Coordinates of C-alpha atoms in Angstrom, one line a residue:
Chain G
X19 CA -77.4 73.5 23.4
X20 CA -75.9 75.3 20.4
X21 CA -77.1 74.8 17.2
X22 CA -75.0 75.6 14.1
X23 CA -76.4 75.0 10.7
X24 CA -73.8 74.3 8.1
X25 CA -74.2 73.7 4.2
X26 CA -71.8 71.6 3.3
X27 CA -70.3 72.1 -0.3
X28 CA -71.7 68.8 -1.8
X29 CA -73.8 68.6 -5.1
X30 CA -76.7 67.4 -3.3
X31 CA -76.8 70.2 -0.6
X32 CA -78.1 68.4 2.3
X33 CA -78.4 70.2 5.1
X34 CA -76.9 68.9 8.3
X35 CA -77.9 69.9 11.8
X36 CA -75.0 69.6 14.1
X37 CA -76.4 69.2 18.0
X38 CA -73.8 70.1 20.4
X39 CA -74.4 70.0 23.7
X40 CA -73.2 68.5 27.1
X41 CA -71.8 65.5 26.8
X42 CA -72.6 64.2 23.7
X43 CA -72.2 65.3 20.4
X44 CA -74.2 63.9 17.9
X45 CA -75.1 64.4 14.0
X46 CA -78.6 64.6 12.6
X47 CA -79.5 64.4 9.0
X48 CA -81.6 67.1 8.5
X49 CA -84.3 66.9 6.0
X50 CA -83.3 68.0 2.2
X51 CA -84.1 71.3 1.5
X52 CA -86.1 71.9 -1.8
X53 CA -84.0 74.7 -2.9
X54 CA -85.5 77.3 -5.8
X55 CA -82.7 77.3 -8.8
X56 CA -79.9 79.8 -7.9
X57 CA -77.3 80.1 -5.2
X58 CA -76.8 82.4 -2.4
X59 CA -74.4 85.2 -1.7
X60 CA -73.3 87.9 1.0
X61 CA -74.8 90.7 -0.1
X62 CA -71.8 93.7 0.1
X63 CA -74.2 96.2 -1.7
X64 CA -77.2 95.8 -3.9
X65 CA -76.2 98.6 -6.4
X66 CA -74.0 98.4 -7.7
X67 CA -74.0 94.5 -7.7
X68 CA -71.0 93.8 -5.3
X69 CA -71.6 90.0 -3.2
X70 CA -69.1 87.8 -1.7
X71 CA -69.1 83.8 -1.5
X72 CA -69.9 82.4 2.3
X73 CA -66.6 81.1 3.0
X74 CA -67.7 77.5 3.2
X75 CA -68.7 77.4 -0.4
X76 CA -65.1 78.1 -1.4
X77 CA -64.2 74.2 -1.1
X78 CA -65.0 73.4 -4.8
X79 CA -62.2 73.0 -6.9
X80 CA -64.4 75.1 -9.5
X81 CA -66.5 77.9 -7.4
X82 CA -70.6 77.1 -9.0
X83 CA -71.4 79.9 -11.3
X84 CA -74.6 81.0 -9.0
X85 CA -72.2 81.0 -6.0
X86 CA -69.4 83.1 -7.6
X87 CA -68.4 86.4 -6.4
X88 CA -69.5 89.5 -8.2
X89 CA -67.7 92.7 -8.1
X90 CA -68.9 95.4 -10.2
X91 CA -68.2 99.7 -10.4
X92 CA -71.1 100.5 -11.8
X93 CA -74.4 99.4 -12.9
X94 CA -75.1 96.2 -15.1
X95 CA -75.4 97.4 -18.4
X96 CA -78.1 96.0 -21.0
X97 CA -76.5 94.2 -24.1
X98 CA -78.2 92.8 -27.2
X99 CA -76.2 89.9 -27.8
X100 CA -77.1 90.4 -31.8
X101 CA -76.2 93.6 -31.5
X102 CA -72.7 93.4 -29.7
X103 CA -69.3 93.8 -31.2
X104 CA -66.0 93.8 -29.6
X105 CA -64.1 96.8 -31.5
X106 CA -60.0 96.7 -31.6
X107 CA -58.5 99.9 -32.7
X108 CA -56.0 102.5 -32.4
X109 CA -51.9 101.7 -33.3
X110 CA -53.8 98.7 -35.5
X111 CA -52.7 98.5 -39.2
X112 CA -55.9 96.5 -39.5
X113 CA -58.8 97.8 -37.2
X114 CA -61.6 95.0 -36.4
X115 CA -64.6 94.3 -35.1
X116 CA -66.1 91.1 -34.1
X117 CA -69.6 89.8 -33.8
X118 CA -70.2 86.8 -31.5
X119 CA -70.8 84.8 -34.2
X120 CA -67.6 85.7 -35.7
X121 CA -65.6 85.1 -32.5
X122 CA -66.7 81.3 -32.3
X123 CA -65.0 80.6 -35.4
X124 CA -61.6 81.4 -34.2
X125 CA -60.1 78.1 -32.0
X126 CA -62.2 77.8 -28.5
X127 CA -59.7 77.2 -25.7
X128 CA -60.2 76.8 -21.7
X129 CA -58.0 78.0 -18.8
X130 CA -58.7 77.0 -15.3
X131 CA -57.7 80.2 -13.3
X132 CA -58.7 82.3 -10.2
X133 CA -60.5 85.1 -10.0
X134 CA -59.9 87.7 -7.6
X135 CA -60.6 91.3 -6.2
X136 CA -58.1 93.4 -5.9
X137 CA -60.0 94.1 -2.6
X138 CA -60.7 90.7 -1.3
X139 CA -59.8 90.7 2.6
X140 CA -59.8 94.7 2.9
X141 CA -62.0 94.5 5.7
X142 CA -59.2 92.2 7.7
X143 CA -56.8 94.9 7.6
X144 CA -55.9 97.4 10.8
X145 CA -56.5 100.1 10.5
X146 CA -59.4 100.0 8.4
X147 CA -59.4 101.6 5.2
X148 CA -62.3 102.7 2.8
X149 CA -63.8 100.8 0.0
X150 CA -66.1 97.7 -0.6
X151 CA -65.5 95.6 2.8
X152 CA -64.8 92.3 1.3
X153 CA -63.7 89.6 3.8
X154 CA -62.7 86.2 2.3
X155 CA -65.1 85.4 -0.5
X156 CA -64.1 87.9 -3.4
X157 CA -62.3 85.1 -5.1
X158 CA -63.4 81.8 -7.1
X159 CA -61.9 79.3 -9.5
X160 CA -63.5 78.9 -13.1
X161 CA -62.6 76.9 -16.0
X162 CA -62.8 79.7 -18.6
X163 CA -63.6 79.6 -22.5
X164 CA -63.1 81.6 -25.4
X165 CA -60.8 83.2 -27.7
X166 CA -57.4 84.1 -27.6
X167 CA -56.9 87.6 -26.8
X168 CA -53.6 87.0 -28.9
X169 CA -55.3 86.0 -32.2
X170 CA -57.7 88.5 -32.3
X171 CA -54.8 91.1 -31.8
X172 CA -52.6 89.7 -34.7
X173 CA -55.8 89.9 -36.8
X174 CA -55.9 93.5 -35.8
X175 CA -52.2 94.2 -36.8
X176 CA -50.7 96.0 -34.0
X177 CA -48.0 98.7 -34.8
X178 CA -44.5 98.8 -33.5
X179 CA -45.3 101.7 -31.0
X180 CA -48.3 99.6 -29.3
X181 CA -47.1 98.7 -26.0
X182 CA -50.1 98.6 -24.3
X183 CA -53.6 97.5 -24.7
X184 CA -56.6 99.7 -23.6
X185 CA -59.5 98.2 -22.4
X186 CA -63.4 99.2 -21.6
X187 CA -66.3 97.5 -21.2
X188 CA -70.0 98.6 -21.6
X189 CA -70.6 99.6 -17.8
X190 CA -71.0 103.4 -17.4
X191 CA -71.3 105.7 -14.2
X192 CA -74.6 106.6 -13.4
X193 CA -73.0 110.7 -13.3
X194 CA -71.0 112.3 -16.0
X195 CA -68.1 113.5 -13.5
X196 CA -67.5 110.2 -12.3
X197 CA -64.8 108.1 -14.1
X198 CA -65.4 105.2 -16.5
X199 CA -64.0 102.0 -15.8
X200 CA -60.7 102.1 -17.9
X201 CA -58.0 100.1 -17.6
X202 CA -54.9 98.8 -19.4
X203 CA -52.2 96.1 -19.6
X204 CA -48.8 95.7 -21.1
X205 CA -48.9 94.2 -24.7
X206 CA -47.1 91.5 -23.8
X207 CA -49.7 89.9 -21.2
X208 CA -52.4 90.8 -23.8
X209 CA -50.4 88.6 -26.1
X210 CA -49.8 86.2 -23.7
X211 CA -51.5 82.8 -25.2
X212 CA -53.2 82.2 -21.9
X213 CA -55.0 85.7 -21.9
X214 CA -58.7 85.3 -23.2
X215 CA -61.6 86.8 -24.7
X216 CA -63.7 84.4 -22.5
X217 CA -67.4 84.0 -23.7
X218 CA -68.1 80.8 -21.0
X219 CA -67.2 80.3 -17.4
X220 CA -67.9 76.5 -15.8
X221 CA -69.5 75.7 -19.3
X222 CA -72.1 78.2 -19.4
X223 CA -72.4 81.4 -21.1
X224 CA -71.1 84.4 -18.9
X225 CA -74.2 85.3 -16.6
X226 CA -75.1 88.8 -17.1
X227 CA -73.5 89.7 -13.8
X228 CA -70.3 88.0 -14.7
X229 CA -70.0 90.0 -17.9
X230 CA -72.2 88.5 -20.5
X231 CA -71.1 88.4 -23.6
X232 CA -67.7 88.4 -23.2
X233 CA -65.4 89.4 -20.5
X234 CA -61.6 89.7 -20.7
X235 CA -59.7 86.8 -18.6
X236 CA -55.7 87.4 -17.6
X237 CA -54.9 84.0 -15.7
X238 CA -52.7 84.9 -13.1
X239 CA -53.6 88.4 -12.6
X240 CA -55.9 90.5 -10.3
X241 CA -59.4 90.9 -11.1
X242 CA -58.9 94.8 -12.0
X243 CA -57.9 93.9 -15.5
X244 CA -60.7 91.3 -16.3
X245 CA -62.9 93.8 -17.6
X246 CA -66.7 92.4 -17.7
X247 CA -68.9 93.2 -20.6
X248 CA -66.0 94.0 -23.0
X249 CA -66.6 96.5 -26.2
X250 CA -63.5 98.1 -27.0
X251 CA -60.1 97.3 -27.3
X252 CA -57.3 100.1 -28.5
X253 CA -53.9 99.2 -29.0
X254 CA -51.5 102.4 -27.7
X255 CA -48.5 103.7 -26.8
X256 CA -49.3 104.7 -23.0
X257 CA -51.2 103.6 -20.6
X258 CA -54.9 104.1 -20.2
X259 CA -56.0 107.7 -18.7
X260 CA -57.8 108.4 -15.9
X261 CA -58.7 107.6 -12.4
X262 CA -58.9 103.6 -12.6
X263 CA -55.5 103.7 -14.2
X264 CA -53.6 106.6 -12.9
X265 CA -55.0 106.5 -9.4
X266 CA -56.9 103.1 -8.3
X267 CA -55.5 100.0 -8.4
X268 CA -51.9 100.8 -7.4
X269 CA -49.5 99.1 -4.7
X270 CA -46.8 100.7 -2.6
X271 CA -43.4 99.4 -4.4
X272 CA -41.8 99.7 -0.6
X273 CA -44.8 99.1 2.0
X274 CA -44.0 101.2 4.9
X275 CA -46.3 101.5 8.6
X276 CA -49.9 100.3 8.7
X277 CA -52.0 103.6 8.5
X278 CA -49.2 105.7 6.9
X279 CA -50.2 107.6 3.8
X280 CA -48.0 106.6 0.6
X281 CA -47.0 109.5 -2.0
X282 CA -48.3 108.6 -5.5
X283 CA -44.7 108.5 -6.8
X284 CA -44.4 105.5 -4.3
X285 CA -47.2 103.2 -5.8
X286 CA -47.2 100.8 -8.8
X287 CA -49.7 98.8 -10.8
X288 CA -50.6 95.6 -9.3
X289 CA -50.0 92.4 -11.7
X290 CA -50.3 89.1 -10.7
X291 CA -51.8 87.6 -7.9
X292 CA -49.5 87.1 -4.4
X293 CA -49.8 83.4 -3.0
X294 CA -52.6 82.9 -1.0
X295 CA -54.4 80.1 1.5
X296 CA -57.9 80.3 2.9
X297 CA -59.7 78.0 5.4
X298 CA -62.8 77.3 4.8
X299 CA -63.6 74.5 7.3
X300 CA -64.1 74.6 10.2
X301 CA -65.7 77.7 10.3
X302 CA -64.4 81.0 12.4
X303 CA -66.1 80.5 16.0
X304 CA -67.2 77.5 15.9
X305 CA -67.7 75.4 18.6
X306 CA -66.0 72.1 17.7
X307 CA -65.8 68.5 19.8
X308 CA -62.6 67.4 21.2
X309 CA -60.7 64.9 18.7
X310 CA -59.5 64.8 15.5
X311 CA -60.7 67.6 13.1
X312 CA -60.3 68.0 9.5
X313 CA -59.0 71.7 9.0
X314 CA -59.7 72.6 4.7
X315 CA -59.5 75.5 2.7
X316 CA -58.1 76.3 -1.0
X317 CA -54.8 77.7 -2.5
X318 CA -53.3 79.2 -5.1
X319 CA -50.8 81.8 -6.5
X320 CA -50.3 84.3 -9.3
X321 CA -48.7 82.8 -12.3
X322 CA -47.5 79.9 -10.5
X323 CA -48.6 76.9 -9.0
X324 CA -49.1 76.0 -5.2
X325 CA -46.1 74.0 -3.8
X326 CA -47.5 73.3 -0.3
X327 CA -49.6 74.4 2.5
X328 CA -49.2 73.7 6.1
X329 CA -51.5 74.2 9.0
X330 CA -50.5 75.0 12.6
X331 CA -52.6 74.7 16.1
X332 CA -52.0 76.7 18.6
X333 CA -48.7 78.1 17.6
X334 CA -47.2 74.5 17.2
X335 CA -45.3 72.9 14.1
X336 CA -46.5 73.5 11.0
X337 CA -48.1 69.9 9.7
X338 CA -48.0 69.6 5.8
X339 CA -51.6 69.5 4.5
X340 CA -52.5 67.4 1.4
X341 CA -53.3 68.9 -1.7
X342 CA -56.0 67.5 -3.8
X343 CA -56.9 67.9 -7.8
X344 CA -54.6 68.5 -10.6
X345 CA -51.9 71.1 -10.2
X346 CA -52.5 74.0 -12.8
X347 CA -50.6 77.0 -13.3
X348 CA -53.3 79.7 -12.6
X349 CA -56.1 78.0 -10.3
X350 CA -56.7 77.0 -7.1
X351 CA -56.3 73.6 -5.1
X352 CA -58.3 72.2 -2.3
X353 CA -56.2 71.2 0.5
X354 CA -57.1 69.0 3.8
X355 CA -55.3 68.3 7.1
X356 CA -56.3 66.3 9.9
X357 CA -55.5 68.2 13.7
X358 CA -56.0 66.5 16.9
X359 CA -57.8 69.1 19.2
X360 CA -57.3 67.8 22.8
X361 CA -57.3 71.1 25.0
X362 CA -60.7 72.7 25.7
X363 CA -61.4 76.2 25.3
X364 CA -60.4 78.6 22.1
X365 CA -57.6 77.9 19.9
X366 CA -56.4 79.0 17.0
X367 CA -55.7 77.2 13.6
X368 CA -53.5 78.8 10.9
X369 CA -52.7 78.1 7.0
X370 CA -49.7 79.0 5.1
X371 CA -48.9 78.4 1.4
X372 CA -46.0 78.5 -0.6
X373 CA -45.9 78.4 -4.7
X374 CA -43.1 76.9 -6.8
X375 CA -41.2 80.6 -6.5
X376 CA -40.6 80.0 -2.8
X377 CA -43.1 83.1 -2.1
X378 CA -45.3 82.3 1.1
X379 CA -47.8 84.6 3.1
X380 CA -46.9 86.9 5.6
X381 CA -47.5 86.6 9.1
X382 CA -49.2 89.9 8.7
X383 CA -51.0 91.8 5.9
X384 CA -49.0 94.0 3.9
X385 CA -51.2 97.4 5.0
X386 CA -51.5 99.7 1.9
X387 CA -53.8 102.7 1.5
X388 CA -56.9 100.9 -0.3
X389 CA -56.7 97.5 1.1
X390 CA -55.4 95.8 -1.6
X391 CA -53.9 91.9 -2.1
X392 CA -54.5 90.9 1.7
X393 CA -52.3 87.4 2.0
X394 CA -51.6 87.3 5.4
X395 CA -51.3 83.4 6.8
X396 CA -54.9 82.7 7.0
X397 CA -56.4 82.0 10.8
X398 CA -59.1 81.2 12.5
X399 CA -60.5 80.4 16.0
X400 CA -62.5 77.7 17.4
X401 CA -63.8 76.6 20.5
X402 CA -62.9 73.1 21.5
X403 CA -65.6 71.1 23.8
X404 CA -65.1 68.0 25.5
Chain C
X19 CA -62.2 92.7 15.1
X20 CA -61.3 90.4 12.2
X21 CA -63.0 87.4 13.8
X22 CA -66.1 89.8 14.6
X23 CA -66.7 90.5 10.9
X24 CA -66.2 86.8 9.9
X25 CA -67.9 85.1 12.9
X26 CA -71.2 87.8 12.0
X27 CA -70.5 87.4 8.2
X28 CA -71.1 83.6 8.5
X29 CA -73.9 84.1 11.1
X30 CA -75.6 85.9 8.4
X31 CA -76.3 82.3 7.1
X32 CA -78.1 81.3 10.0
X33 CA -80.2 84.7 10.8
X34 CA -81.4 86.1 7.6
X35 CA -83.5 88.6 9.4
X36 CA -83.2 92.3 8.3
X37 CA -83.3 93.0 12.0
X38 CA -79.7 94.1 13.4
X39 CA -78.5 91.3 16.1
X40 CA -79.2 92.4 19.7
X41 CA -76.5 95.0 21.4
X42 CA -74.3 92.9 24.0
X43 CA -74.1 95.7 26.1
X44 CA -77.0 98.0 25.9
X45 CA -74.6 101.1 26.1
X46 CA -76.0 104.2 24.1
X47 CA -72.9 104.3 22.1
X48 CA -73.3 100.7 20.7
X49 CA -77.2 101.5 20.3
X50 CA -76.4 104.8 18.5
X51 CA -74.0 102.8 16.3
X52 CA -76.1 100.1 15.0
X53 CA -77.3 100.5 11.8
X54 CA -81.2 100.4 11.3
X55 CA -80.3 98.3 8.4
X56 CA -77.7 98.2 6.3
X57 CA -79.5 99.6 3.2
X58 CA -81.4 101.9 5.4
X59 CA -78.9 103.1 7.5
X60 CA -80.4 106.1 9.3
X61 CA -83.2 106.8 11.6
X62 CA -85.1 109.6 10.1
X63 CA -83.9 113.1 9.9
X64 CA -81.9 115.5 7.4
X65 CA -78.7 112.9 7.3
X66 CA -81.1 110.1 6.0
X67 CA -82.7 112.4 3.5
X68 CA -79.3 113.3 1.9
X69 CA -78.4 109.6 1.8
X70 CA -81.4 108.5 0.5
X71 CA -81.9 111.5 -2.0
X72 CA -78.1 112.2 -3.2
X73 CA -76.2 109.3 -2.1
X74 CA -78.7 106.7 -3.7
X75 CA -78.0 108.1 -7.3
X76 CA -75.5 106.2 -7.8
X77 CA -75.2 103.6 -5.3
X78 CA -77.3 101.4 -2.5
X79 CA -76.6 102.4 1.3
X80 CA -74.7 99.7 2.3
X81 CA -71.9 100.9 0.6
X82 CA -71.9 103.4 3.5
X83 CA -73.0 101.3 6.4
X84 CA -70.1 98.9 5.8
X85 CA -67.5 101.6 6.5
X86 CA -65.3 102.0 9.5
X87 CA -63.5 105.0 8.8
X88 CA -62.3 108.2 11.2
X89 CA -63.3 111.7 10.6
X90 CA -60.7 112.4 8.2
X91 CA -61.0 109.2 6.3
X92 CA -64.8 109.9 6.2
X93 CA -64.4 113.8 4.5
X94 CA -61.9 112.6 2.2
X95 CA -64.5 109.7 1.2
X96 CA -67.2 112.5 0.6
X97 CA -64.8 115.0 -0.8
X98 CA -64.3 112.3 -3.7
X99 CA -67.9 111.9 -3.9
X100 CA -68.5 115.5 -4.3
X101 CA -66.0 115.1 -7.0
X102 CA -67.5 112.4 -8.8
X103 CA -70.6 114.1 -8.8
X104 CA -72.7 113.9 -5.7
X105 CA -75.1 116.7 -5.8
X106 CA -74.2 117.8 -1.9
X107 CA -73.3 121.2 -0.8
X108 CA -70.7 122.2 2.1
X109 CA -73.5 122.0 4.7
X110 CA -74.6 118.5 3.5
X111 CA -71.2 117.6 3.3
X112 CA -70.4 118.3 7.2
X113 CA -73.5 117.1 8.3
X114 CA -72.9 113.8 7.1
X115 CA -68.9 114.1 7.9
X116 CA -70.2 114.2 11.8
X117 CA -73.1 111.7 11.7
X118 CA -71.1 109.2 9.6
X119 CA -68.1 109.5 11.5
X120 CA -70.3 108.8 14.9
X121 CA -72.6 106.3 13.6
X122 CA -69.9 104.5 11.2
X123 CA -66.3 105.1 13.1
X124 CA -63.4 102.6 14.0
X125 CA -65.0 101.4 16.8
X126 CA -68.7 100.6 15.7
X127 CA -69.6 97.1 15.6
X128 CA -69.4 95.0 13.0
X129 CA -73.0 94.0 11.2
X130 CA -73.7 90.6 9.4
X131 CA -73.9 90.7 5.7
X132 CA -77.0 89.4 4.6
X133 CA -77.0 86.0 2.6
X134 CA -79.6 86.8 -0.2
X135 CA -80.5 84.9 -3.7
X136 CA -77.6 85.4 -6.3
X137 CA -78.9 88.0 -8.4
X138 CA -80.1 86.5 -11.4
X139 CA -79.0 89.3 -13.9
X140 CA -82.5 90.0 -15.6
X141 CA -82.4 89.5 -19.1
X142 CA -79.3 90.3 -21.0

């Protein structure tokens, strides 16, 4: 008898034991497990902190904070909130520093947006590439609350030549020869009304692993610009120098053959996320009873709402899934569909999202040497048993 | 391969032991390729000494054991690490390149990720 435990993403976290075997498939409700405070994550590395959300836990409109993926380049800095300051300088007519208290006096706004690591899905590429081997869970959806970056920059009076905003957080490499994590974004995106210096996620202050006391939030864009533990913003006429802007986080302008090197001159910075859907239920390699099964997951795009999600069984016709919840520009939506599984044996279920721009997921991931922006049509394999 | 990674990542939710899964086939190659533990991926020996004593200055060793790289990719990675300050000499680099290529190459089976309590971040 095969027993599989699936934790349903419901707030009461009842653990249900599926007992499958023989001719009868039955459900028994197991005892409610006394859960300690705090969630669980899949460990990619304990140091620096790199953890991804189990796929089944993605099936919520807002990812619970204690199940939200964590990505870090270096050790988590210890920050005294009373002493923390955000500095804005460089090509600024009136350089500024803000304490947390001073930030709180600006208008507080909330933006719902997906945060996704550039490398989410890297482990799914062939041939393999070096880096943290994320599968599907280096992403989450949250309501980010804080201050419009544009208002802070306005106070600093950017000079005419300020074309880029250079950003650095409080995190530092362990060794002096390792480049620090410094990024920049174009001034237009920094001034966008939805770009925030956020202090809260899903109603709670940012936990230390998520950037306490403040992080940059760049809705619709890849997570490499969402710097945690933000401290220093510098208005500049050029992009940030250094490894993490010049070499890392670049994507081929014209992707080539899988496994082929790409000359640096043919790489450009990543900006907005691409359209993506992920199947959160059923889980990969699950045994499912023949009959109707619910397929569900999440879907989103960068700076564009999801228009539709379709699902496919065993290479058959694409069927529209139902999208739930409000349509937002940067958040994700849960989608659900029902499929009739009749034929016993292994079968493949796929999901494909299309956004309002008309972009859709490709059949195969766009291979690139760093393993970024994996957004191939999602697929799972399940075994149908009668 | 892709299904194997996802299946194993999910199985980690059911089996939280540190012990690696029993190899489906008992071939010597498969046995050698399994890490002792993701965070302690080598048996006692010189390579382990370097990993523990030098690579761990900056990062834990799951970073190493989750890779599935060709010998050329391992050499490039080690060169990058040395450039970033890893105190490894040429002999240690060559040793690691050989050992990591054989233990964590493209054909090495996947190992489940551990499902662990969310780090609570300590006091800010």
